Amino acid sequence: MKINGVFEGGGIRAIGFIGAINCFEDYNISWNYLAGTSAGAIIAALLSSGFTGKEINKLIINTNFLKFMDKDYIQKLPLIGKPLGLIKEKSIYSGDYMEEYLYNVLGSKGVYTFKDLKEHGKYRVKFVACDITSCKPIILPDDLPYYDIDPNEFTVAKALRMSSSIPLYFKPVVLYKDGIPHYIVDGGVAYNYPIDIFDNENGSFKTIGFKFELNEMESLTSSGRSDPIAFLYDLASSVPNENKRIHLIDKYKEKTLLIPTMGVQSTDFEIKEDKAISLYKAGYKNAKTYLMKYLEEKAV
């Protein structure tokens, strides 16, 4: 069976998605079109590029996520680096390493630009980012022509960086429209769970969304952290938007697979091995329960 997959943003918690993906593949389910926001966009890109769930799991195990917290020359300055970075770069971390890392990983499968993910005249993947200058979510690569950019020549890694640039945490990507700079940041600001993204697509493929089962009050500061990073991340995550609550609409509940977070925060780049394993197993278990119910209903 082939399905469309949609993945919510959630940072390091995406390990839970990998468990679910491996479960689906164990049941011989493969992927048609894929979409996601932030970390979910990265998962969608990897699957679209030909990575299997097992390959993604191996990739995660061998990745040092602390390197994602890289700094440019301004942010590296002693004492004044972080505040100056916020003023000059609008962030405390760079995001350059993340883009380079993704470029090399996708390149190992021969995927560099969106034309490498095009089939029968359509792109196999969609990412969500947010244009804070225009105050709206954007879909990549679909909306790139608005900025006079040819999607076929735009790198997938750059688009993933745009979708994953947590405001004030990583540098925004700047695109230009009529000479005016537009700042592009993490799609989770406006459209973290794009479960309806394939609603207008023709075809008979079922769409299943992969979403985290969150407590409404969950945040970095609620866990006792009071550092500037925790404050800035919670500030960015608190931007109100109805699209964030689209999973509450009844018609999307049936196609949503909920995965526990096991208390892991999205920016927990120093996650312990036992916690990562728990996330993976929780994703696999919930996916199996979901599939058993779905297959039983289909057989009736």
PDB file of C-alpha atoms in Angstrom:
ATOM      1  CA  MET A   1       0.000   0.000   0.000  1.00  0.00           C
ATOM      2  CA  LYS A   2       1.173   3.528  -0.808  1.00  0.00           C
ATOM      3  CA  ILE A   3       0.248   6.614   1.220  1.00  0.00           C
ATOM      4  CA  ASN A   4       0.907  10.341   1.429  1.00  0.00           C
ATOM      5  CA  GLY A   5       2.746  11.266   4.623  1.00  0.00           C
ATOM      6  CA  VAL A   6       2.590  14.574   6.511  1.00  0.00           C
ATOM      7  CA  PHE A   7       4.965  15.236   9.417  1.00  0.00           C
ATOM      8  CA  GLU A   8       4.554  17.850  12.132  1.00  0.00           C
ATOM      9  CA  GLY A   9       7.471  20.010  13.271  1.00  0.00           C
ATOM     10  CA  GLY A  10       9.028  18.982  16.564  1.00  0.00           C
ATOM     11  CA  GLY A  11      12.815  19.135  16.548  1.00  0.00           C
ATOM     12  CA  ILE A  12      14.671  16.208  18.070  1.00  0.00           C
ATOM     13  CA  ARG A  13      11.360  14.537  18.890  1.00  0.00           C
ATOM     14  CA  ALA A  14      11.309  13.416  15.240  1.00  0.00           C
ATOM     15  CA  ILE A  15      13.065  10.282  16.515  1.00  0.00           C
ATOM     16  CA  GLY A  16       9.543   9.138  17.383  1.00  0.00           C
ATOM     17  CA  PHE A  17       8.571   9.554  13.728  1.00  0.00           C
ATOM     18  CA  ILE A  18      11.407   7.258  12.716  1.00  0.00           C
ATOM     19  CA  GLY A  19       9.994   4.487  14.893  1.00  0.00           C
ATOM     20  CA  ALA A  20       6.582   4.965  13.270  1.00  0.00           C
ATOM     21  CA  ILE A  21       8.103   5.006   9.768  1.00  0.00           C
ATOM     22  CA  ASN A  22       9.915   1.731  10.401  1.00  0.00           C
ATOM     23  CA  CYS A  23       6.670   0.166  11.607  1.00  0.00           C
ATOM     24  CA  PHE A  24       4.842   1.299   8.456  1.00  0.00           C
ATOM     25  CA  GLU A  25       7.619  -0.079   6.263  1.00  0.00           C
ATOM     26  CA  ASP A  26       7.555  -3.383   8.171  1.00  0.00           C
ATOM     27  CA  TYR A  27       3.913  -3.602   7.039  1.00  0.00           C
ATOM     28  CA  ASN A  28       5.001  -2.971   3.418  1.00  0.00           C
ATOM     29  CA  ILE A  29       3.638   0.564   3.310  1.00  0.00           C
ATOM     30  CA  SER A  30       5.534   2.897   0.984  1.00  0.00           C
ATOM     31  CA  TRP A  31       5.375   6.622   0.310  1.00  0.00           C
ATOM     32  CA  ASN A  32       3.757   8.693  -2.403  1.00  0.00           C
ATOM     33  CA  TYR A  33       3.803  12.458  -1.782  1.00  0.00           C
ATOM     34  CA  LEU A  34       5.330  13.761   1.440  1.00  0.00           C
ATOM     35  CA  ALA A  35       5.195  17.030   3.352  1.00  0.00           C
ATOM     36  CA  GLY A  36       6.292  18.467   6.652  1.00  0.00           C
ATOM     37  CA  THR A  37       7.306  21.410   8.750  1.00  0.00           C
ATOM     38  CA  SER A  38      10.721  21.961  10.351  1.00  0.00           C
ATOM     39  CA  ALA A  39      12.063  18.573  11.544  1.00  0.00           C
ATOM     40  CA  GLY A  40       9.041  17.021   9.864  1.00  0.00           C
ATOM     41  CA  ALA A  41      10.169  18.589   6.581  1.00  0.00           C
ATOM     42  CA  ILE A  42      13.585  16.972   7.014  1.00  0.00           C
ATOM     43  CA  ILE A  43      11.954  13.567   7.515  1.00  0.00           C
ATOM     44  CA  ALA A  44       9.801  14.141   4.402  1.00  0.00           C
ATOM     45  CA  ALA A  45      12.893  15.125   2.382  1.00  0.00           C
ATOM     46  CA  LEU A  46      14.845  12.051   3.437  1.00  0.00           C
ATOM     47  CA  LEU A  47      12.001   9.687   2.543  1.00  0.00           C
ATOM     48  CA  SER A  48      11.412  11.452  -0.784  1.00  0.00           C
ATOM     49  CA  SER A  49      15.102  11.134  -1.559  1.00  0.00           C
ATOM     50  CA  GLY A  50      15.003   7.356  -1.160  1.00  0.00           C
ATOM     51  CA  PHE A  51      16.111   6.863   2.428  1.00  0.00           C
ATOM     52  CA  THR A  52      14.397   3.977   4.204  1.00  0.00           C
ATOM     53  CA  GLY A  53      13.310   4.153   7.826  1.00  0.00           C
ATOM     54  CA  LYS A  54      16.251   1.956   8.831  1.00  0.00           C
ATOM     55  CA  GLU A  55      18.688   4.204   6.962  1.00  0.00           C
ATOM     56  CA  ILE A  56      17.261   7.295   8.649  1.00  0.00           C
ATOM     57  CA  ASN A  57      17.577   5.600  12.040  1.00  0.00           C
ATOM     58  CA  LYS A  58      21.238   4.821  11.357  1.00  0.00           C
ATOM     59  CA  LEU A  59      21.779   8.396  10.186  1.00  0.00           C
ATOM     60  CA  ILE A  60      20.316   9.796  13.413  1.00  0.00           C
ATOM     61  CA  ILE A  61      22.456   7.505  15.569  1.00  0.00           C
ATOM     62  CA  ASN A  62      25.621   8.727  13.826  1.00  0.00           C
ATOM     63  CA  THR A  63      24.736  12.446  13.922  1.00  0.00           C
ATOM     64  CA  ASN A  64      26.130  14.834  16.529  1.00  0.00           C
ATOM     65  CA  PHE A  65      23.232  17.271  16.887  1.00  0.00           C
ATOM     66  CA  LEU A  66      25.269  19.627  19.068  1.00  0.00           C
ATOM     67  CA  LYS A  67      27.026  20.709  15.863  1.00  0.00           C
ATOM     68  CA  PHE A  68      23.721  22.209  14.733  1.00  0.00           C
ATOM     69  CA  MET A  69      24.237  24.894  17.387  1.00  0.00           C
ATOM     70  CA  ASP A  70      26.980  26.543  15.331  1.00  0.00           C
ATOM     71  CA  LYS A  71      27.956  30.207  15.485  1.00  0.00           C
ATOM     72  CA  ASP A  72      29.270  32.669  12.946  1.00  0.00           C
ATOM     73  CA  TYR A  73      32.099  35.115  13.653  1.00  0.00           C
ATOM     74  CA  ILE A  74      29.810  37.617  15.395  1.00  0.00           C
ATOM     75  CA  GLN A  75      28.069  35.035  17.573  1.00  0.00           C
ATOM     76  CA  LYS A  76      31.445  33.604  18.633  1.00  0.00           C
ATOM     77  CA  LEU A  77      32.597  36.864  20.217  1.00  0.00           C
ATOM     78  CA  PRO A  78      33.180  36.407  23.988  1.00  0.00           C
ATOM     79  CA  LEU A  79      30.472  37.821  26.281  1.00  0.00           C
ATOM     80  CA  ILE A  80      28.827  40.000  23.628  1.00  0.00           C
ATOM     81  CA  GLY A  81      28.409  37.297  20.971  1.00  0.00           C
ATOM     82  CA  LYS A  82      24.836  36.274  21.798  1.00  0.00           C
ATOM     83  CA  PRO A  83      23.335  39.754  22.290  1.00  0.00           C
ATOM     84  CA  LEU A  84      25.207  41.104  19.265  1.00  0.00           C
ATOM     85  CA  GLY A  85      24.092  38.079  17.260  1.00  0.00           C
ATOM     86  CA  LEU A  86      20.476  38.860  18.108  1.00  0.00           C
ATOM     87  CA  ILE A  87      20.939  42.451  16.954  1.00  0.00           C
ATOM     88  CA  LYS A  88      22.987  41.831  13.800  1.00  0.00           C
ATOM     89  CA  GLU A  89      21.941  38.320  12.748  1.00  0.00           C
ATOM     90  CA  LYS A  90      18.547  38.085  14.495  1.00  0.00           C
ATOM     91  CA  SER A  91      19.665  34.838  16.142  1.00  0.00           C
ATOM     92  CA  ILE A  92      22.000  33.291  18.667  1.00  0.00           C
ATOM     93  CA  TYR A  93      23.032  30.424  16.380  1.00  0.00           C
ATOM     94  CA  SER A  94      23.938  30.372  12.701  1.00  0.00           C
ATOM     95  CA  GLY A  95      22.211  27.439  10.971  1.00  0.00           C
ATOM     96  CA  ASP A  96      24.985  27.215   8.363  1.00  0.00           C
ATOM     97  CA  TYR A  97      26.119  23.806   9.575  1.00  0.00           C
ATOM     98  CA  MET A  98      22.572  22.408   9.368  1.00  0.00           C
ATOM     99  CA  GLU A  99      22.268  23.461   5.723  1.00  0.00           C
ATOM    100  CA  GLU A 100      25.672  22.056   4.784  1.00  0.00           C
ATOM    101  CA  TYR A 101      24.948  18.802   6.624  1.00  0.00           C
ATOM    102  CA  LEU A 102      21.604  18.329   4.845  1.00  0.00           C
ATOM    103  CA  TYR A 103      23.134  19.192   1.473  1.00  0.00           C
ATOM    104  CA  ASN A 104      25.713  16.417   1.886  1.00  0.00           C
ATOM    105  CA  VAL A 105      23.244  13.860   3.276  1.00  0.00           C
ATOM    106  CA  LEU A 106      20.728  14.377   0.461  1.00  0.00           C
ATOM    107  CA  GLY A 107      23.568  14.495  -2.042  1.00  0.00           C
ATOM    108  CA  SER A 108      24.481  10.925  -1.095  1.00  0.00           C
ATOM    109  CA  LYS A 109      21.203   9.957  -2.802  1.00  0.00           C
ATOM    110  CA  GLY A 110      21.766  12.248  -5.773  1.00  0.00           C
ATOM    111  CA  VAL A 111      19.330  14.895  -4.538  1.00  0.00           C
ATOM    112  CA  TYR A 112      20.517  18.505  -4.635  1.00  0.00           C
ATOM    113  CA  THR A 113      17.791  20.728  -6.079  1.00  0.00           C
ATOM    114  CA  PHE A 114      14.025  20.340  -6.310  1.00  0.00           C
ATOM    115  CA  LYS A 115      14.282  19.129  -9.907  1.00  0.00           C
ATOM    116  CA  ASP A 116      15.798  15.959  -8.414  1.00  0.00           C
ATOM    117  CA  LEU A 117      12.518  15.408  -6.541  1.00  0.00           C
ATOM    118  CA  LYS A 118      10.255  15.986  -9.536  1.00  0.00           C
ATOM    119  CA  GLU A 119       8.227  13.202 -11.091  1.00  0.00           C
ATOM    120  CA  HIS A 120       5.654  13.405 -13.904  1.00  0.00           C
ATOM    121  CA  GLY A 121       5.809  17.196 -13.729  1.00  0.00           C
ATOM    122  CA  LYS A 122       5.063  17.341  -9.965  1.00  0.00           C
ATOM    123  CA  TYR A 123       7.309  17.704  -6.926  1.00  0.00           C
ATOM    124  CA  ARG A 124       7.157  14.705  -4.596  1.00  0.00           C
ATOM    125  CA  VAL A 125       7.626  16.822  -1.494  1.00  0.00           C
ATOM    126  CA  LYS A 126       6.362  20.034   0.116  1.00  0.00           C
ATOM    127  CA  PHE A 127       7.888  21.958   3.037  1.00  0.00           C
ATOM    128  CA  VAL A 128       6.276  24.668   5.138  1.00  0.00           C
ATOM    129  CA  ALA A 129       8.148  27.828   6.137  1.00  0.00           C
ATOM    130  CA  CYS A 130       6.964  31.255   7.279  1.00  0.00           C
ATOM    131  CA  ASP A 131       7.561  34.621   5.597  1.00  0.00           C
ATOM    132  CA  ILE A 132       7.397  36.939   8.592  1.00  0.00           C
ATOM    133  CA  THR A 133       7.749  39.992   6.345  1.00  0.00           C
ATOM    134  CA  SER A 134       4.504  39.085   4.590  1.00  0.00           C
ATOM    135  CA  CYS A 135       3.068  37.544   7.774  1.00  0.00           C
ATOM    136  CA  LYS A 136       2.095  34.290   6.105  1.00  0.00           C
ATOM    137  CA  PRO A 137       3.138  30.653   5.716  1.00  0.00           C
ATOM    138  CA  ILE A 138       4.736  29.641   2.436  1.00  0.00           C
ATOM    139  CA  ILE A 139       4.896  26.252   0.752  1.00  0.00           C
ATOM    140  CA  LEU A 140       8.197  25.175  -0.769  1.00  0.00           C
ATOM    141  CA  PRO A 141       8.927  24.748  -3.604  1.00  0.00           C
ATOM    142  CA  ASP A 142       5.470  25.903  -4.809  1.00  0.00           C
ATOM    143  CA  ASP A 143       5.792  29.529  -3.651  1.00  0.00           C
ATOM    144  CA  LEU A 144       9.377  30.155  -4.796  1.00  0.00           C
ATOM    145  CA  PRO A 145       8.289  31.792  -8.106  1.00  0.00           C
ATOM    146  CA  TYR A 146       6.729  34.586  -6.003  1.00  0.00           C
ATOM    147  CA  TYR A 147      10.319  35.574  -5.148  1.00  0.00           C
ATOM    148  CA  ASP A 148      11.374  35.192  -8.815  1.00  0.00           C
ATOM    149  CA  ILE A 149      13.171  31.936  -8.019  1.00  0.00           C
ATOM    150  CA  ASP A 150      13.123  28.861 -10.261  1.00  0.00           C
ATOM    151  CA  PRO A 151      12.166  25.949  -7.956  1.00  0.00           C
ATOM    152  CA  ASN A 152      14.060  23.487 -10.148  1.00  0.00           C
ATOM    153  CA  GLU A 153      17.339  25.250  -9.361  1.00  0.00           C
ATOM    154  CA  PHE A 154      16.737  25.881  -5.649  1.00  0.00           C
ATOM    155  CA  THR A 155      18.561  23.543  -3.277  1.00  0.00           C
ATOM    156  CA  VAL A 156      16.461  21.279  -1.086  1.00  0.00           C
ATOM    157  CA  ALA A 157      18.891  21.862   1.799  1.00  0.00           C
ATOM    158  CA  LYS A 158      18.287  25.622   1.668  1.00  0.00           C
ATOM    159  CA  ALA A 159      14.524  25.063   1.713  1.00  0.00           C
ATOM    160  CA  LEU A 160      14.880  22.741   4.717  1.00  0.00           C
ATOM    161  CA  ARG A 161      16.936  25.356   6.508  1.00  0.00           C
ATOM    162  CA  MET A 162      14.164  27.870   5.885  1.00  0.00           C
ATOM    163  CA  SER A 163      11.538  25.499   7.270  1.00  0.00           C
ATOM    164  CA  SER A 164      13.692  24.732  10.340  1.00  0.00           C
ATOM    165  CA  SER A 165      15.022  28.179  11.303  1.00  0.00           C
ATOM    166  CA  ILE A 166      13.497  28.621  14.752  1.00  0.00           C
ATOM    167  CA  PRO A 167      13.015  32.407  15.206  1.00  0.00           C
ATOM    168  CA  LEU A 168      15.775  34.063  17.251  1.00  0.00           C
ATOM    169  CA  TYR A 169      17.441  30.643  17.536  1.00  0.00           C
ATOM    170  CA  PHE A 170      18.754  30.202  13.960  1.00  0.00           C
ATOM    171  CA  LYS A 171      19.382  32.937  11.394  1.00  0.00           C
ATOM    172  CA  PRO A 172      16.421  33.568   9.083  1.00  0.00           C
ATOM    173  CA  VAL A 173      16.938  33.027   5.371  1.00  0.00           C
ATOM    174  CA  VAL A 174      16.482  36.222   3.357  1.00  0.00           C
ATOM    175  CA  LEU A 175      14.671  36.173   0.007  1.00  0.00           C
ATOM    176  CA  TYR A 176      13.880  39.263  -2.050  1.00  0.00           C
ATOM    177  CA  LYS A 177      10.633  40.437  -3.639  1.00  0.00           C
ATOM    178  CA  ASP A 178      10.764  43.632  -5.704  1.00  0.00           C
ATOM    179  CA  GLY A 179      13.993  44.561  -3.956  1.00  0.00           C
ATOM    180  CA  ILE A 180      12.500  44.188  -0.474  1.00  0.00           C
ATOM    181  CA  PRO A 181      14.094  41.622   1.882  1.00  0.00           C
ATOM    182  CA  HIS A 182      11.720  38.975   3.203  1.00  0.00           C
ATOM    183  CA  TYR A 183      12.766  37.048   6.300  1.00  0.00           C
ATOM    184  CA  ILE A 184      11.902  33.345   6.165  1.00  0.00           C
ATOM    185  CA  VAL A 185      11.761  31.333   9.393  1.00  0.00           C
ATOM    186  CA  ASP A 186      10.536  28.048  10.841  1.00  0.00           C
ATOM    187  CA  GLY A 187       7.166  27.020   9.429  1.00  0.00           C
ATOM    188  CA  GLY A 188       6.033  26.020  12.910  1.00  0.00           C
ATOM    189  CA  VAL A 189       5.362  29.687  13.614  1.00  0.00           C
ATOM    190  CA  ALA A 190       2.303  29.558  11.374  1.00  0.00           C
ATOM    191  CA  TYR A 191       1.581  26.046  10.094  1.00  0.00           C
ATOM    192  CA  ASN A 192       3.232  23.363  12.184  1.00  0.00           C
ATOM    193  CA  TYR A 193       0.974  20.487  11.201  1.00  0.00           C
ATOM    194  CA  PRO A 194      -0.015  20.834   7.503  1.00  0.00           C
ATOM    195  CA  ILE A 195      -2.331  17.825   7.449  1.00  0.00           C
ATOM    196  CA  ASP A 196      -4.591  19.461   4.835  1.00  0.00           C
ATOM    197  CA  ILE A 197      -1.774  20.154   2.372  1.00  0.00           C
ATOM    198  CA  PHE A 198      -2.829  17.393  -0.049  1.00  0.00           C
ATOM    199  CA  ASP A 199      -6.586  17.984   0.229  1.00  0.00           C
ATOM    200  CA  ASN A 200      -6.794  19.467  -3.262  1.00  0.00           C
ATOM    201  CA  GLU A 201      -4.508  16.909  -4.882  1.00  0.00           C
ATOM    202  CA  ASN A 202      -6.075  14.495  -7.343  1.00  0.00           C
ATOM    203  CA  GLY A 203      -5.461  10.839  -6.596  1.00  0.00           C
ATOM    204  CA  SER A 204      -6.638   7.963  -4.480  1.00  0.00           C
ATOM    205  CA  PHE A 205      -3.766   7.809  -2.004  1.00  0.00           C
ATOM    206  CA  LYS A 206      -4.678   8.034   1.666  1.00  0.00           C
ATOM    207  CA  THR A 207      -2.955  10.783   3.641  1.00  0.00           C
ATOM    208  CA  ILE A 208      -1.721   9.988   7.147  1.00  0.00           C
ATOM    209  CA  GLY A 209      -0.363  12.676   9.441  1.00  0.00           C
ATOM    210  CA  PHE A 210       2.300  12.059  12.053  1.00  0.00           C
ATOM    211  CA  LYS A 211       1.806  14.338  15.042  1.00  0.00           C
ATOM    212  CA  PHE A 212       3.102  14.601  18.597  1.00  0.00           C
ATOM    213  CA  GLU A 213       0.772  14.058  21.509  1.00  0.00           C
ATOM    214  CA  LEU A 214       1.498  17.236  23.457  1.00  0.00           C
ATOM    215  CA  ASN A 215       0.295  18.730  26.682  1.00  0.00           C
ATOM    216  CA  GLU A 216      -0.990  22.229  25.918  1.00  0.00           C
ATOM    217  CA  MET A 217       1.223  23.641  28.691  1.00  0.00           C
ATOM    218  CA  GLU A 218       4.405  21.935  27.546  1.00  0.00           C
ATOM    219  CA  SER A 219       7.285  24.365  27.089  1.00  0.00           C
ATOM    220  CA  LEU A 220      10.944  24.755  27.977  1.00  0.00           C
ATOM    221  CA  THR A 221      10.251  27.237  30.767  1.00  0.00           C
ATOM    222  CA  SER A 222       7.535  25.011  32.276  1.00  0.00           C
ATOM    223  CA  SER A 223      10.216  22.364  32.802  1.00  0.00           C
ATOM    224  CA  GLY A 224      12.166  24.743  35.057  1.00  0.00           C
ATOM    225  CA  ARG A 225      14.543  26.277  32.526  1.00  0.00           C
ATOM    226  CA  SER A 226      15.014  30.033  32.786  1.00  0.00           C
ATOM    227  CA  ASP A 227      17.903  30.622  30.390  1.00  0.00           C
ATOM    228  CA  PRO A 228      17.545  33.039  27.443  1.00  0.00           C
ATOM    229  CA  ILE A 229      17.365  30.197  24.901  1.00  0.00           C
ATOM    230  CA  ALA A 230      14.380  28.644  26.687  1.00  0.00           C
ATOM    231  CA  PHE A 231      12.659  32.026  26.878  1.00  0.00           C
ATOM    232  CA  LEU A 232      13.247  32.831  23.218  1.00  0.00           C
ATOM    233  CA  TYR A 233      12.088  29.409  22.032  1.00  0.00           C
ATOM    234  CA  ASP A 234       8.892  29.542  24.087  1.00  0.00           C
ATOM    235  CA  LEU A 235       8.265  33.067  22.818  1.00  0.00           C
ATOM    236  CA  ALA A 236       8.526  31.906  19.213  1.00  0.00           C
ATOM    237  CA  SER A 237       6.364  28.850  19.904  1.00  0.00           C
ATOM    238  CA  SER A 238       3.597  30.922  21.482  1.00  0.00           C
ATOM    239  CA  VAL A 239       2.630  32.853  18.353  1.00  0.00           C
ATOM    240  CA  PRO A 240      -1.122  32.252  18.035  1.00  0.00           C
ATOM    241  CA  ASN A 241      -2.396  30.774  14.806  1.00  0.00           C
ATOM    242  CA  GLU A 242      -5.452  28.685  14.022  1.00  0.00           C
ATOM    243  CA  ASN A 243      -3.439  26.471  11.690  1.00  0.00           C
ATOM    244  CA  LYS A 244      -1.584  25.135  14.716  1.00  0.00           C
ATOM    245  CA  ARG A 245      -4.843  23.677  16.005  1.00  0.00           C
ATOM    246  CA  ILE A 246      -6.074  22.172  12.753  1.00  0.00           C
ATOM    247  CA  HIS A 247      -5.609  18.671  14.186  1.00  0.00           C
ATOM    248  CA  LEU A 248      -8.622  19.331  16.400  1.00  0.00           C
ATOM    249  CA  ILE A 249     -10.963  19.345  13.405  1.00  0.00           C
ATOM    250  CA  ASP A 250     -12.886  16.069  13.376  1.00  0.00           C
ATOM    251  CA  LYS A 251     -12.223  15.207   9.748  1.00  0.00           C
ATOM    252  CA  TYR A 252      -8.471  15.123  10.398  1.00  0.00           C
ATOM    253  CA  LYS A 253      -8.530  13.045  13.588  1.00  0.00           C
ATOM    254  CA  GLU A 254      -9.016   9.748  11.772  1.00  0.00           C
ATOM    255  CA  LYS A 255      -5.961  10.334   9.581  1.00  0.00           C
ATOM    256  CA  THR A 256      -3.706  11.513  12.427  1.00  0.00           C
ATOM    257  CA  LEU A 257      -1.260   9.187  14.173  1.00  0.00           C
ATOM    258  CA  LEU A 258      -0.366  10.613  17.593  1.00  0.00           C
ATOM    259  CA  ILE A 259       3.071   9.875  19.031  1.00  0.00           C
ATOM    260  CA  PRO A 260       4.101  10.552  22.674  1.00  0.00           C
ATOM    261  CA  THR A 261       7.003  12.926  23.288  1.00  0.00           C
ATOM    262  CA  MET A 262       8.232  11.044  26.375  1.00  0.00           C
ATOM    263  CA  GLY A 263       9.014  14.404  27.994  1.00  0.00           C
ATOM    264  CA  VAL A 264      11.597  15.305  25.334  1.00  0.00           C
ATOM    265  CA  GLN A 265      11.848  18.965  24.328  1.00  0.00           C
ATOM    266  CA  SER A 266      12.239  19.822  20.653  1.00  0.00           C
ATOM    267  CA  THR A 267      15.644  21.505  21.186  1.00  0.00           C
ATOM    268  CA  ASP A 268      17.048  18.750  23.412  1.00  0.00           C
ATOM    269  CA  PHE A 269      20.085  18.217  21.175  1.00  0.00           C
ATOM    270  CA  GLU A 270      21.893  16.521  24.078  1.00  0.00           C
ATOM    271  CA  ILE A 271      19.264  13.781  24.323  1.00  0.00           C
ATOM    272  CA  LYS A 272      20.387  10.674  26.208  1.00  0.00           C
ATOM    273  CA  GLU A 273      20.477   7.335  24.422  1.00  0.00           C
ATOM    274  CA  ASP A 274      17.851   5.717  26.654  1.00  0.00           C
ATOM    275  CA  LYS A 275      15.423   8.602  26.055  1.00  0.00           C
ATOM    276  CA  ALA A 276      15.989   8.410  22.290  1.00  0.00           C
ATOM    277  CA  ILE A 277      15.270   4.678  22.352  1.00  0.00           C
ATOM    278  CA  SER A 278      12.083   5.309  24.351  1.00  0.00           C
ATOM    279  CA  LEU A 279      10.944   7.847  21.740  1.00  0.00           C
ATOM    280  CA  TYR A 280      11.646   5.430  18.904  1.00  0.00           C
ATOM    281  CA  LYS A 281       9.795   2.560  20.607  1.00  0.00           C
ATOM    282  CA  ALA A 282       6.811   4.777  21.441  1.00  0.00           C
ATOM    283  CA  GLY A 283       6.573   5.799  17.785  1.00  0.00           C
ATOM    284  CA  TYR A 284       6.737   2.191  16.616  1.00  0.00           C
ATOM    285  CA  LYS A 285       4.168   1.010  19.170  1.00  0.00           C
ATOM    286  CA  ASN A 286       1.628   3.724  18.409  1.00  0.00           C
ATOM    287  CA  ALA A 287       2.075   3.208  14.677  1.00  0.00           C
ATOM    288  CA  LYS A 288       1.399  -0.502  15.043  1.00  0.00           C
ATOM    289  CA  THR A 289      -1.774   0.172  17.076  1.00  0.00           C
ATOM    290  CA  TYR A 290      -2.926   2.691  14.460  1.00  0.00           C
ATOM    291  CA  LEU A 291      -2.275   0.304  11.571  1.00  0.00           C
ATOM    292  CA  MET A 292      -3.999  -2.629  13.249  1.00  0.00           C
ATOM    293  CA  LYS A 293      -7.132  -0.538  13.692  1.00  0.00           C
ATOM    294  CA  TYR A 294      -6.953   0.832  10.155  1.00  0.00           C
ATOM    295  CA  LEU A 295      -6.431  -2.593   8.555  1.00  0.00           C
ATOM    296  CA  GLU A 296      -9.263  -4.101  10.595  1.00  0.00           C
ATOM    297  CA  GLU A 297     -11.665  -1.364   9.483  1.00  0.00           C
ATOM    298  CA  LYS A 298     -10.531  -1.756   5.884  1.00  0.00           C
ATOM    299  CA  ALA A 299     -11.188  -5.505   6.010  1.00  0.00           C
ATOM    300  CA  VAL A 300     -14.790  -5.036   7.217  1.00  0.00           C
TER     301      VAL A 300
END
